[in-house]
Coordinates of C-alpha atoms in Angstrom, one line a residue:
X1 CA 89.1 -119.0 125.0
X2 CA 92.8 -117.4 127.2
X3 CA 95.7 -118.8 125.7
X4 CA 98.6 -120.7 127.9
X5 CA 100.7 -118.4 129.3
X6 CA 104.2 -120.7 128.0
X7 CA 102.4 -120.0 124.6
X8 CA 102.3 -116.6 125.2
X9 CA 106.2 -115.8 127.1
X10 CA 106.9 -118.2 123.4
X11 CA 105.9 -116.0 121.2
X12 CA 107.5 -113.0 123.4
X13 CA 110.4 -114.4 123.1
X14 CA 111.0 -114.8 119.4
X15 CA 109.5 -111.5 118.7
X16 CA 112.7 -109.9 120.3
X17 CA 115.0 -112.5 118.8
X18 CA 113.5 -110.9 115.0
X19 CA 114.0 -107.6 116.1
X20 CA 118.2 -108.3 117.8
X21 CA 119.1 -110.5 114.5
X22 CA 117.7 -107.4 112.1
X23 CA 119.5 -105.1 113.6
X24 CA 122.9 -107.7 114.1
X25 CA 122.5 -107.4 110.2
X26 CA 123.0 -103.7 110.0
X27 CA 125.7 -104.3 112.0
X28 CA 127.5 -106.6 110.0
X29 CA 126.9 -104.0 106.6
X30 CA 128.6 -101.0 108.5
X31 CA 131.5 -103.3 109.5
X32 CA 133.4 -103.6 105.7
X33 CA 133.5 -99.8 105.5
X34 CA 135.5 -99.1 109.0
X35 CA 137.9 -102.4 107.6
X36 CA 138.7 -100.5 104.6
X37 CA 139.6 -96.9 106.4
X38 CA 141.6 -98.3 109.2
X39 CA 144.8 -100.4 107.9
X40 CA 145.3 -103.8 108.7
X41 CA 149.0 -104.8 109.9
X42 CA 150.0 -107.6 107.3
X43 CA 153.1 -108.8 106.5
X44 CA 151.9 -108.3 102.7
X45 CA 152.9 -104.9 100.5
X46 CA 150.3 -102.5 101.2
X47 CA 148.7 -101.9 97.2
X48 CA 149.3 -99.7 94.7
X49 CA 146.3 -96.9 93.6
X50 CA 145.7 -99.2 91.0
X51 CA 144.7 -102.2 92.8
X52 CA 143.1 -101.6 96.1
X53 CA 140.3 -103.1 96.9
X54 CA 137.1 -102.7 95.9
X55 CA 133.6 -104.3 97.6
X56 CA 131.1 -104.8 97.4
X57 CA 128.4 -103.5 100.4
X58 CA 125.1 -105.9 99.8
X59 CA 122.3 -103.6 101.7
X60 CA 120.0 -105.7 103.2
X61 CA 117.0 -106.0 102.0
X62 CA 113.0 -107.6 103.2
X63 CA 114.1 -110.7 101.8
X64 CA 117.3 -111.1 103.4
X65 CA 115.7 -110.0 106.9
X66 CA 116.0 -113.3 109.3
X67 CA 115.7 -114.5 112.8
X68 CA 117.8 -116.2 114.4
X69 CA 116.6 -118.6 117.6
X70 CA 118.9 -120.3 119.9
X71 CA 118.0 -123.9 120.3
X72 CA 116.0 -124.2 123.1
X73 CA 113.4 -121.2 121.2
X74 CA 113.8 -123.4 118.9
X75 CA 112.6 -126.8 120.1
X76 CA 110.1 -124.5 121.8
X77 CA 108.4 -122.9 118.9
X78 CA 109.7 -125.6 116.1
X79 CA 106.6 -124.5 113.4
X80 CA 108.8 -121.3 112.8
X81 CA 112.4 -121.5 110.8
X82 CA 115.2 -119.1 110.6
X83 CA 117.8 -118.6 108.0
X84 CA 122.0 -116.9 107.9
X85 CA 121.7 -113.1 108.8
X86 CA 123.6 -111.4 106.0
X87 CA 126.8 -111.0 105.9
X88 CA 128.9 -108.1 104.1
X89 CA 131.5 -110.1 101.7
X90 CA 135.2 -108.2 100.1
X91 CA 136.7 -109.2 97.6
X92 CA 140.1 -109.4 97.3
X93 CA 141.4 -107.5 94.3
X94 CA 143.6 -108.7 92.1
X95 CA 146.8 -107.6 89.9
X96 CA 143.7 -107.4 87.0
X97 CA 141.5 -106.0 88.5
X98 CA 140.7 -102.3 87.1
X99 CA 137.9 -99.6 88.8
X100 CA 134.6 -99.0 87.6
X101 CA 133.9 -96.5 84.7
X102 CA 130.6 -94.6 84.7
X103 CA 130.1 -93.0 80.9
X104 CA 127.0 -90.1 80.3
X105 CA 125.2 -90.0 77.1
X106 CA 124.2 -86.8 76.2
X107 CA 119.7 -86.5 75.9
X108 CA 118.5 -86.9 72.9
X109 CA 117.7 -83.0 70.8
X110 CA 114.3 -81.8 71.1
X111 CA 112.0 -82.3 68.6
X112 CA 110.6 -79.5 66.7
X113 CA 107.3 -78.8 66.1
X114 CA 105.9 -79.1 61.7
X115 CA 106.3 -75.5 60.6
X116 CA 102.5 -74.6 59.8
X117 CA 101.3 -71.4 58.3
X118 CA 99.1 -69.1 59.9
X119 CA 98.9 -66.6 57.0
X120 CA 99.0 -65.3 53.9
X121 CA 98.6 -62.0 51.7
X122 CA 97.6 -62.0 49.5
X123 CA 94.6 -63.7 51.2
X124 CA 92.6 -66.4 51.7
X125 CA 91.9 -67.0 48.0
X126 CA 94.9 -67.9 45.7
X127 CA 94.4 -65.8 42.7
X128 CA 95.4 -62.4 42.0
X129 CA 95.0 -59.5 39.8
X130 CA 96.3 -56.0 39.2
X131 CA 97.5 -53.4 36.2
X132 CA 100.8 -53.0 34.6
X133 CA 103.2 -50.8 36.7
X134 CA 101.2 -51.4 40.1
X135 CA 102.9 -53.2 43.0
X136 CA 101.0 -56.2 44.7
X137 CA 103.2 -57.0 48.3
X138 CA 103.1 -60.7 49.6
X139 CA 103.8 -62.4 52.8
X140 CA 103.2 -65.1 54.4
X141 CA 103.0 -65.5 58.4
X142 CA 104.3 -69.0 60.4
X143 CA 102.9 -70.2 63.8
X144 CA 106.5 -71.1 65.0
X145 CA 106.1 -72.0 68.5
X146 CA 109.3 -72.2 69.3
X147 CA 112.5 -70.3 68.1
X148 CA 114.0 -71.3 65.1
X149 CA 115.6 -70.1 61.7
X150 CA 113.9 -69.7 58.8
X151 CA 114.5 -69.4 55.0
X152 CA 112.7 -67.8 52.2
X153 CA 112.6 -68.0 48.6
X154 CA 110.4 -66.1 46.2
X155 CA 109.9 -67.3 42.9
X156 CA 107.8 -65.5 39.7
X157 CA 107.0 -68.4 36.8
X158 CA 110.2 -70.5 38.6
X159 CA 112.8 -67.7 38.8
X160 CA 114.5 -66.5 41.7
X161 CA 112.9 -62.6 42.4
X162 CA 114.4 -62.5 46.5
X163 CA 114.9 -64.4 49.9
X164 CA 113.7 -62.2 51.9
X165 CA 110.8 -62.6 54.4
X166 CA 108.2 -60.7 52.1
X167 CA 108.6 -59.4 48.5
X168 CA 106.7 -56.7 46.5
X169 CA 105.7 -57.5 42.6
X170 CA 105.5 -54.6 40.3
X171 CA 105.4 -55.8 36.7
X172 CA 106.7 -53.8 33.8
X173 CA 104.8 -52.1 31.2
X174 CA 105.6 -55.2 29.1
X175 CA 104.3 -58.3 31.3
X176 CA 100.7 -58.1 30.4
X177 CA 99.3 -61.3 28.8
X178 CA 96.5 -63.7 29.4
X179 CA 98.4 -66.4 31.3
X180 CA 98.6 -66.0 34.9
X181 CA 101.9 -66.2 36.4
X182 CA 102.5 -68.3 39.4
X183 CA 103.8 -66.9 42.9
X184 CA 105.1 -68.9 44.8
X185 CA 107.3 -69.0 48.8
X186 CA 109.4 -71.8 49.9
X187 CA 109.9 -71.4 53.4
X188 CA 112.5 -73.8 55.5
X189 CA 113.9 -74.4 59.0
X190 CA 117.4 -75.5 60.0
X191 CA 115.3 -79.2 60.3
X192 CA 114.7 -78.8 56.9
X193 CA 111.1 -78.8 57.1
X194 CA 109.4 -76.4 54.3
X195 CA 106.6 -75.0 53.9
X196 CA 105.0 -73.6 51.1
X197 CA 102.2 -71.5 49.2
X198 CA 101.3 -70.2 45.4
X199 CA 99.6 -67.8 44.3
X200 CA 97.8 -67.4 40.9
X201 CA 98.7 -63.9 39.4
X202 CA 97.0 -62.1 36.5
X203 CA 98.6 -58.6 35.0
X204 CA 96.3 -56.4 33.2
X205 CA 98.0 -54.3 30.5
X206 CA 97.4 -50.3 30.8
X207 CA 97.9 -48.1 27.9
X208 CA 99.9 -44.8 28.0
X209 CA 100.2 -41.9 27.1
X210 CA 102.4 -40.9 24.0
X211 CA 105.7 -39.5 24.6
X212 CA 107.4 -36.4 23.2
X213 CA 111.1 -35.9 23.0
X214 CA 112.5 -32.7 21.5
X215 CA 110.1 -30.1 19.7
X216 CA 111.6 -27.6 17.2
X217 CA 111.5 -24.4 19.4
X218 CA 112.0 -25.3 22.8
X219 CA 109.0 -25.1 25.6
X220 CA 108.9 -23.2 27.6
X221 CA 109.9 -19.7 26.6
X222 CA 107.7 -17.3 23.6
X223 CA 108.3 -17.8 20.7
X224 CA 109.4 -14.4 18.5
X225 CA 108.1 -14.2 14.7
X226 CA 108.5 -11.3 12.7
X227 CA 105.9 -9.4 11.5
X228 CA 105.5 -11.3 7.5
X229 CA 107.6 -14.2 8.1
X230 CA 107.1 -18.2 8.7
X231 CA 108.3 -20.1 11.6
X232 CA 108.2 -23.7 12.0
X233 CA 107.0 -26.2 14.4
X234 CA 108.4 -29.9 14.7
X235 CA 107.7 -31.9 17.6
X236 CA 109.0 -36.4 17.7
X237 CA 106.6 -38.1 19.7
X238 CA 106.2 -42.1 19.8
X239 CA 103.8 -44.5 21.3
X240 CA 105.5 -46.4 24.9
X241 CA 103.8 -49.0 23.9
X242 CA 104.4 -50.0 20.4
X243 CA 105.3 -49.1 17.8
X244 CA 102.0 -48.3 16.4
X245 CA 100.8 -44.6 14.4
X246 CA 100.7 -41.6 15.7
X247 CA 98.1 -38.4 15.0
X248 CA 99.3 -34.8 14.7
X249 CA 96.5 -32.0 15.5
X250 CA 98.2 -28.6 15.5
X251 CA 96.0 -25.8 16.4
X252 CA 95.7 -22.2 16.7
X253 CA 94.2 -19.9 18.4
X254 CA 91.7 -22.7 19.5
X255 CA 90.9 -23.4 16.0
X256 CA 92.3 -26.9 14.6
X257 CA 94.7 -25.9 11.6
X258 CA 95.6 -28.7 10.2
X259 CA 96.3 -32.8 11.0
X260 CA 98.3 -35.6 9.4
X261 CA 100.9 -37.7 10.6
X262 CA 103.4 -35.9 10.6
X263 CA 104.5 -33.7 13.5
X264 CA 106.0 -30.4 11.7
X265 CA 103.5 -27.3 10.7
X266 CA 104.6 -23.8 10.1
X267 CA 102.8 -20.7 10.9
X268 CA 102.9 -18.3 8.7
X269 CA 103.4 -15.1 11.0
X270 CA 100.2 -12.1 9.7
X271 CA 101.8 -8.1 8.7
X272 CA 100.3 -7.0 12.6
X273 CA 102.0 -7.1 15.7
X274 CA 100.2 -9.6 17.7
X275 CA 100.3 -12.6 20.5
X276 CA 98.8 -16.4 19.2
X277 CA 99.1 -20.1 20.7
X278 CA 100.5 -23.1 19.1
X279 CA 98.3 -25.5 20.2
X280 CA 100.1 -29.6 19.2
X281 CA 97.7 -32.5 20.4
X282 CA 99.1 -36.0 19.7
X283 CA 96.9 -39.2 20.1
X284 CA 97.7 -42.9 19.9
X285 CA 95.8 -45.1 18.4
X286 CA 93.5 -46.4 21.6
X287 CA 93.0 -42.8 21.6
X288 CA 95.3 -41.6 24.5
X289 CA 96.7 -38.5 24.1
X290 CA 98.9 -35.7 24.8
X291 CA 98.9 -31.4 24.6
X292 CA 101.3 -28.9 23.9
X293 CA 101.2 -25.5 23.2
X294 CA 104.0 -22.1 21.8
X295 CA 103.0 -18.4 23.0
X296 CA 104.0 -16.9 19.8
X297 CA 104.7 -13.3 19.8
X298 CA 104.4 -11.1 15.8
X299 CA 106.4 -8.1 16.5
X300 CA 106.9 -5.9 12.8
X301 CA 110.7 -4.2 12.5
X302 CA 112.0 -2.1 10.9
X303 CA 114.1 -3.2 8.2
X304 CA 117.7 -3.7 8.3
X305 CA 121.3 -4.6 6.6
X306 CA 123.7 -6.9 7.4
X307 CA 126.5 -8.8 7.0
X308 CA 127.3 -11.8 4.5
X309 CA 131.2 -11.5 4.4
X310 CA 133.5 -9.0 5.6
X311 CA 137.4 -9.3 4.9
X312 CA 140.0 -10.1 6.4
X313 CA 138.3 -12.1 9.2
X314 CA 140.3 -10.7 11.8
X315 CA 139.9 -7.5 13.3
X316 CA 143.4 -6.6 13.7
X317 CA 146.3 -6.3 11.4
X318 CA 149.7 -6.0 11.2
X319 CA 151.5 -4.8 7.3
X320 CA 154.7 -2.4 6.9
X321 CA 154.8 0.7 5.6
X322 CA 154.5 0.9 2.0
X323 CA 152.0 -2.2 1.6
X324 CA 149.0 -1.9 0.4
X325 CA 146.1 -4.0 2.2
X326 CA 142.5 -5.2 0.8
X327 CA 139.0 -4.5 2.5
X328 CA 136.6 -5.7 1.1
X329 CA 132.1 -5.9 1.9
X330 CA 128.9 -7.4 1.2
X331 CA 126.0 -7.1 2.7
X332 CA 122.3 -7.5 2.0
X333 CA 118.7 -6.4 3.3
X334 CA 117.0 -8.1 5.8
X335 CA 113.6 -10.6 4.4
X336 CA 111.1 -8.8 5.2
X337 CA 112.2 -5.7 3.4
X338 CA 110.9 -5.3 0.2
X339 CA 112.1 -2.6 -2.7
X340 CA 114.6 -1.5 -1.3
X341 CA 117.9 -2.0 -3.7
X342 CA 121.4 0.0 -5.0
X343 CA 123.5 -0.7 -1.8
X344 CA 126.7 1.7 -1.3
X345 CA 129.4 1.4 0.8
X346 CA 131.3 3.9 2.8
X347 CA 134.9 3.2 3.8
X348 CA 136.5 5.6 6.0
X349 CA 140.0 5.8 7.8
X350 CA 140.2 7.5 11.2
X351 CA 137.3 8.8 10.6
X352 CA 137.7 11.0 7.8
X353 CA 135.2 9.2 4.6
X354 CA 138.2 7.5 1.9
X355 CA 135.6 6.3 -0.4
X356 CA 132.5 5.4 -0.9
X357 CA 131.8 2.8 -3.7
X358 CA 128.4 0.2 -4.7
X359 CA 132.0 -2.7 -4.9
X360 CA 132.3 -3.2 -1.5
X361 CA 135.7 -3.0 -2.4
X362 CA 138.7 -0.9 -0.3
X363 CA 142.8 -0.5 -1.0
X364 CA 145.2 0.8 2.2
X365 CA 148.7 1.8 2.1
X366 CA 150.6 4.3 4.3
X367 CA 153.8 5.9 4.3
X368 CA 153.9 6.7 7.5
X369 CA 154.6 4.5 10.2
X370 CA 151.3 4.6 13.1
X371 CA 147.8 2.8 14.1
X372 CA 145.3 3.5 11.5
X373 CA 141.4 2.6 11.4
X374 CA 139.2 1.8 9.1
X375 CA 136.3 1.0 8.8
X376 CA 132.3 0.5 6.9
X377 CA 128.9 1.1 6.8
X378 CA 126.6 -0.1 4.0
X379 CA 123.7 2.5 2.2
X380 CA 120.6 2.1 0.9
X381 CA 119.0 4.6 -1.0
X382 CA 116.5 4.8 1.5
X383 CA 118.1 5.6 4.4
X384 CA 118.8 2.8 5.6
X385 CA 122.9 1.8 7.5
X386 CA 123.9 -1.0 8.9
X387 CA 126.5 -1.3 11.9
X388 CA 130.1 -0.2 10.7
X389 CA 132.0 -3.3 10.1
X390 CA 136.2 -2.2 11.9
X391 CA 139.2 -3.4 11.6
X392 CA 142.5 -1.1 13.8
X393 CA 145.6 -1.5 11.0
X394 CA 149.5 -1.9 12.7
X395 CA 151.6 -0.3 10.5
X396 CA 155.3 -0.4 11.1
X397 CA 158.7 1.3 9.4
X398 CA 159.6 -1.6 6.3
X399 CA 163.0 -3.1 7.0
X400 CA 165.3 -2.3 4.7
X401 CA 166.5 -6.1 3.1
X402 CA 170.4 -6.9 3.1
X403 CA 172.5 -5.2 0.1
X404 CA 172.9 -7.2 -2.9
X405 CA 176.0 -6.6 -4.6
X406 CA 177.7 -8.5 -7.5
X407 CA 180.8 -9.9 -7.0
X408 CA 182.4 -7.5 -10.1
X409 CA 180.0 -5.1 -9.1
X410 CA 182.6 -2.3 -6.4
X411 CA 180.7 0.4 -4.3
X412 CA 182.1 4.0 -5.9
X413 CA 184.1 6.6 -4.1
X414 CA 181.6 9.0 -1.9
X415 CA 184.2 11.5 -3.4
X416 CA 183.6 10.7 -7.1
X417 CA 179.6 10.9 -7.1
X418 CA 178.0 13.9 -7.9
X419 CA 174.8 15.4 -6.5
X420 CA 173.3 13.3 -9.6
X421 CA 174.5 10.6 -8.9
X422 CA 173.5 10.2 -5.2
X423 CA 169.7 11.4 -6.9
X424 CA 170.0 8.8 -8.8
X425 CA 171.0 5.7 -6.6
X426 CA 168.0 7.5 -4.0
X427 CA 165.9 6.7 -7.2
X428 CA 166.5 3.3 -7.9
X429 CA 166.3 2.5 -4.2
X430 CA 162.6 4.0 -3.7
X431 CA 161.8 1.6 -7.2
X432 CA 163.0 -1.1 -5.8
X433 CA 161.0 -1.0 -2.5
X434 CA 157.9 -0.1 -4.1
X435 CA 158.0 -3.1 -6.1
X436 CA 159.4 -5.2 -3.4
X437 CA 156.5 -3.6 -0.8
X438 CA 154.1 -4.2 -3.5
X439 CA 153.1 -0.4 -3.1
X440 CA 151.7 0.4 -6.5
X441 CA 150.6 4.2 -6.0
X442 CA 154.5 4.7 -5.2
X443 CA 155.4 2.9 -9.3
X444 CA 153.0 5.7 -10.2
X445 CA 154.4 9.0 -9.1
X446 CA 157.8 7.1 -10.3
X447 CA 156.5 7.1 -13.5
X448 CA 157.4 3.1 -13.3
X449 CA 153.6 1.8 -14.0
X450 CA 150.7 4.3 -15.8
X451 CA 148.3 5.1 -13.3
X452 CA 145.3 3.3 -14.9
X453 CA 147.2 -0.3 -14.9
X454 CA 147.3 0.4 -11.4
X455 CA 144.7 -2.5 -10.7
X456 CA 145.6 -4.8 -12.3
X457 CA 149.1 -4.6 -11.3
X458 CA 148.1 -4.8 -8.1
X459 CA 146.1 -8.1 -8.2
X460 CA 149.4 -9.8 -9.7
X461 CA 151.3 -8.0 -6.7
X462 CA 149.1 -9.5 -3.9
X463 CA 148.8 -13.5 -5.6
X464 CA 152.7 -13.4 -4.0
X465 CA 152.4 -14.1 0.1
X466 CA 156.6 -12.9 -0.6
X467 CA 158.0 -10.8 -2.6
X468 CA 161.4 -9.2 -3.1
X469 CA 163.1 -7.3 -5.8
X470 CA 167.2 -6.8 -5.9
X471 CA 168.9 -4.3 -8.5
X472 CA 172.5 -5.6 -9.4
X473 CA 175.4 -4.6 -11.9
X474 CA 174.2 -1.0 -11.8
X475 CA 175.2 1.8 -14.4
X476 CA 174.5 5.1 -13.8
X477 CA 175.1 7.8 -16.6
X478 CA 173.9 11.6 -15.6
X479 CA 174.0 14.5 -17.8
X480 CA 172.5 17.0 -16.2
X481 CA 168.3 17.1 -15.8
X482 CA 169.4 13.9 -17.6
X483 CA 170.2 10.0 -16.5
X484 CA 171.0 6.4 -18.4
X485 CA 170.0 4.4 -15.6
X486 CA 170.5 -0.2 -16.2
X487 CA 171.1 -2.4 -14.3
X488 CA 170.3 -6.6 -14.0
X489 CA 167.1 -7.8 -11.8
X490 CA 166.9 -10.9 -9.7
X491 CA 163.3 -10.9 -7.9
X492 CA 162.4 -13.8 -4.8
X493 CA 158.7 -15.0 -5.6
X494 CA 157.1 -17.4 -2.5
X495 CA 160.4 -18.7 -2.1
X496 CA 161.8 -19.3 -5.8
X497 CA 165.0 -17.2 -8.3
X498 CA 163.7 -15.3 -10.7
X499 CA 166.5 -13.5 -13.2
X500 CA 165.1 -11.4 -15.3
X501 CA 167.0 -12.2 -19.0
X502 CA 167.4 -8.7 -20.5
X503 CA 169.2 -5.7 -18.8
X504 CA 166.6 -3.0 -17.8
X505 CA 167.8 0.3 -19.1
X506 CA 165.4 3.6 -18.1
X507 CA 165.7 6.7 -18.4
X508 CA 165.4 9.6 -16.2
X509 CA 164.5 13.5 -16.6
X510 CA 164.2 15.9 -13.6
X511 CA 161.2 17.9 -13.3
X512 CA 161.0 20.1 -11.0
X513 CA 163.3 19.3 -8.3
X514 CA 162.2 15.3 -8.8
X515 CA 163.2 12.7 -11.1
X516 CA 161.0 10.5 -13.4
X517 CA 160.6 8.2 -15.1
X518 CA 160.5 8.9 -18.9
X519 CA 157.6 7.6 -20.7
X520 CA 158.0 4.7 -23.4

C-alpha cells in the first residue's frame, strides 16, 4: 500500500533533526576544554596552582543521545518526544578543593607450586643393607618447575649428618647391630614448603683380621744368628673387633714347631751354616688369620775375645812427670766358644812390650815430659787375640809448689853452703816431690820405702785426689859421706791440712856418688 507523501517527508525531517542534535551534543562536550585552555577576563584574581578548577566531563552515552525537534515538527509528529541534549558542566573551585591522587596497589606475589619428590636413591624400596666399612650414597631429586632455593637436612637416627644436596653413609666397624637405622632427609624452600624421605638401613658386622703392632726382630731384613746360638722371636698382635683370644702358630721351614696363645718363640740355631725361614700365623676366634715371616741366616764364626771393662774410660789422659797412672782391663771369650781358658794381657808403651800378666793391671809413670801411647791386647793359649785398646797420654813437667818456710827458718848463705849441703838439699827436694806426685818408684830408688811395699803404698796414695807435701824447719848436718837430716812435715790431703806430730830424722849415706837413705 502506498504511503502518503506528506508522512514520508515528515519522517525524513525527523531523521535530519536527530542527526543534527547528536552532532550538536558532541560539540558541546569539547567546549569546556577550550574554555579551560583559554583564560577569561574576569574581575576576580586568578587562582593559584592549588586552586585550579576541576572540570568534569561526562561523555555522551547512548541514553543521553536525544533528538531536538522544533515545534512545527513536533506538531507534525506528535508521537515522538525529545529530551534536552547533554551539556558539559563546570564545577567552580573553592578554597577547600584538593587535587585527586591515584594510589597504586602492588600485584600479589606469584604462587609457588608445591614441592614434589621426583626420584630418591636408594630406591624404590625404603630399606637398604650394607656392611661395616662400605659406603652407601643417598640423594633426592625434586620436580621444582620454577627457580627456588632449597635447603637440605640429612639425619641418622635423628642426629644431623649433613646439609648438602647428597650424603654418603659409611658406617664404622663398631656400628653393626640388629636394629635398623633411620636415615631421613627434609627439603625446604623459601616458602617453608617441605618434603621428606626416610630409609631404614641395616648395618652388617664385618670380622677383621688381627693386626700386628710390633715384632722382634724387625720384619723386612735378614736375621743373622751365630751357629749354636739362640734367637728369640716376639710378636705383639690384637683383634681389632673385640678383646678375644688369638692363637699363634709357629713354623720353621714350613713345618709347625709350636702353637699357643703367646707371641714368643725361640729358635735354636744348628751348629752348621745355612738359611732358614721362620713363620708366625695369627688367628682370631672367627677364623681370620694373618702371616708374617723372617729369613734367618745361620753362620759359624771363629771364637773371639771381647772387652768387658777398661780403665780409664777416657782414651785421652793428661798427667805430670813422676805421677803414676793406673790402667786395668778385663776381657772374656764369646759365648759360643768352649774350652778356652787362661786369658793374658799384654801391655805396650809406644809399641814396646812392658808387661804380660793375667791380672789385667798396669802402672805407668814417666819422668820425662812428652806424648806416650799405652795399649793392651788380650791373648789365650789357643792363639785367640782381641782387638787392641789404646790410650794417648800427655805427660807434662811438674810445676814446683811454692816454697813453704817456717818464720824461724832463714835461707842459708850460698857462699857458706858446702857441696854436701847442696847435695842433701837436692835429695830432700826429690824426696818431697816423689811423695807429692805419688811416684813410688822414685821413693824406692831414694830408699824412702822398701821395694816390696811399692804396691801397697801406691794403692794408699791412689785414694788421694790432691796431695801436697811441705818440709819445714830443716836441719842438715854433714860429715864426709854421711849426713843427718831432720825436719817437720805438713801434708795437704784433699784440701785438709795434716801435721805430722813428731819431727822426722833421716840418716843419709853417699854411695857411688848418690845419697841414699840408710835402712832402719
